[in-house]
XYZ file of C-alpha atoms in Angstrom:
115
model
C 56.998 64.059 -160.784
C 54.987 65.217 -157.782
C 51.313 63.787 -157.615
C 48.527 65.413 -155.974
C 48.362 62.488 -153.517
C 52.055 63.762 -152.399
C 50.889 67.459 -152.153
C 47.671 66.222 -149.948
C 50.039 64.222 -147.813
C 52.284 67.196 -147.416
C 49.439 69.812 -146.606
C 48.304 67.080 -143.999
C 51.290 66.758 -142.114
C 51.714 70.621 -142.116
C 48.430 70.670 -140.158
C 48.531 67.706 -138.429
C 46.976 67.984 -135.097
C 45.226 71.308 -135.676
C 41.225 71.809 -135.459
C 40.398 71.612 -139.086
C 36.966 72.768 -138.973
C 37.777 75.756 -136.959
C 40.790 76.584 -139.173
C 38.412 76.309 -142.532
C 36.180 78.617 -141.102
C 38.909 81.274 -140.064
C 40.427 80.832 -143.934
C 37.241 80.862 -145.902
C 34.857 78.300 -145.224
C 34.147 75.242 -147.874
C 36.612 77.501 -150.365
C 39.667 76.509 -148.144
C 40.291 73.053 -148.984
C 42.599 70.558 -150.604
C 40.335 67.184 -150.380
C 40.722 66.903 -154.071
C 43.207 68.509 -156.937
C 40.139 70.411 -157.972
C 39.674 71.763 -154.554
C 43.096 73.036 -154.239
C 43.260 74.752 -157.585
C 40.170 76.616 -156.719
C 41.278 77.199 -153.060
C 41.043 80.771 -151.592
C 42.355 81.826 -147.985
C 40.875 84.656 -146.156
C 43.894 86.186 -144.161
C 43.089 89.606 -141.905
C 40.023 90.173 -143.989
C 41.573 89.638 -147.340
C 40.763 86.784 -149.826
C 43.606 85.217 -151.672
C 43.560 82.836 -154.414
C 46.040 79.899 -153.152
C 46.722 78.938 -156.891
C 46.455 81.577 -159.530
C 45.648 79.175 -162.810
C 47.838 81.637 -165.004
C 50.671 80.595 -162.606
C 50.160 76.903 -163.235
C 52.377 74.481 -165.419
C 54.812 77.262 -166.653
C 57.683 77.368 -163.820
C 56.133 79.984 -162.081
C 55.008 78.184 -158.961
C 56.896 80.366 -156.732
C 54.686 83.161 -157.576
C 51.522 81.279 -156.190
C 50.215 82.515 -152.791
C 50.378 79.226 -151.656
C 54.108 78.571 -152.049
C 54.586 82.189 -151.095
C 53.122 81.667 -147.816
C 54.578 78.385 -146.958
C 58.002 79.918 -147.661
C 57.106 83.244 -145.622
C 56.578 85.509 -144.371
C 55.021 87.651 -147.127
C 56.455 90.899 -145.284
C 55.081 93.550 -147.565
C 51.684 92.199 -146.797
C 52.385 91.506 -143.182
C 51.433 87.942 -143.376
C 53.154 85.346 -141.221
C 54.695 82.299 -142.585
C 52.249 79.402 -142.619
C 51.059 77.444 -141.076
C 50.807 79.931 -138.402
C 53.383 79.018 -135.544
C 54.180 76.291 -137.730
C 55.348 73.578 -137.976
C 56.692 75.157 -141.027
C 57.466 73.307 -144.500
C 60.773 72.298 -145.190
C 62.505 72.623 -148.248
C 61.356 69.329 -149.582
C 57.854 69.468 -149.039
C 57.611 72.990 -150.668
C 59.506 71.286 -153.365
C 56.413 68.649 -153.965
C 54.006 71.603 -154.008
C 56.088 73.336 -156.234
C 56.645 70.606 -158.660
C 53.031 69.728 -158.769
C 51.818 73.133 -159.653
C 54.916 73.604 -162.621
C 53.839 70.422 -163.879
C 50.342 71.444 -164.373
C 48.610 70.926 -160.846
C 47.095 67.669 -162.186
C 44.708 65.256 -160.687
C 46.488 61.908 -160.105
C 45.991 59.491 -163.097
C 45.609 62.378 -165.606
C 47.882 63.204 -168.460
């Protein structure tokens, strides 16, 4: 079972070396965060002027993680919305990294230590 610590580490690896404050400003300010599991569950991203909820609560804990915007944009591109695969220009998530995020969402997107 993937933990939030695993997810946070994975997302950190994907944006390593990037200007995080600038990235937050570009993608929605304080609403674009994954410092805690709660923040990630509530996170939104603004892409090309449109706001997307990264993890729709209706898709958590029921095997529907692949339908979340977070997983879709990491697997990307989302061609019908003309959105490139993220992080923009890579490095892109490996299948194993996406599995960590998918498993965490499918298992309920819980805080570590909460059952």
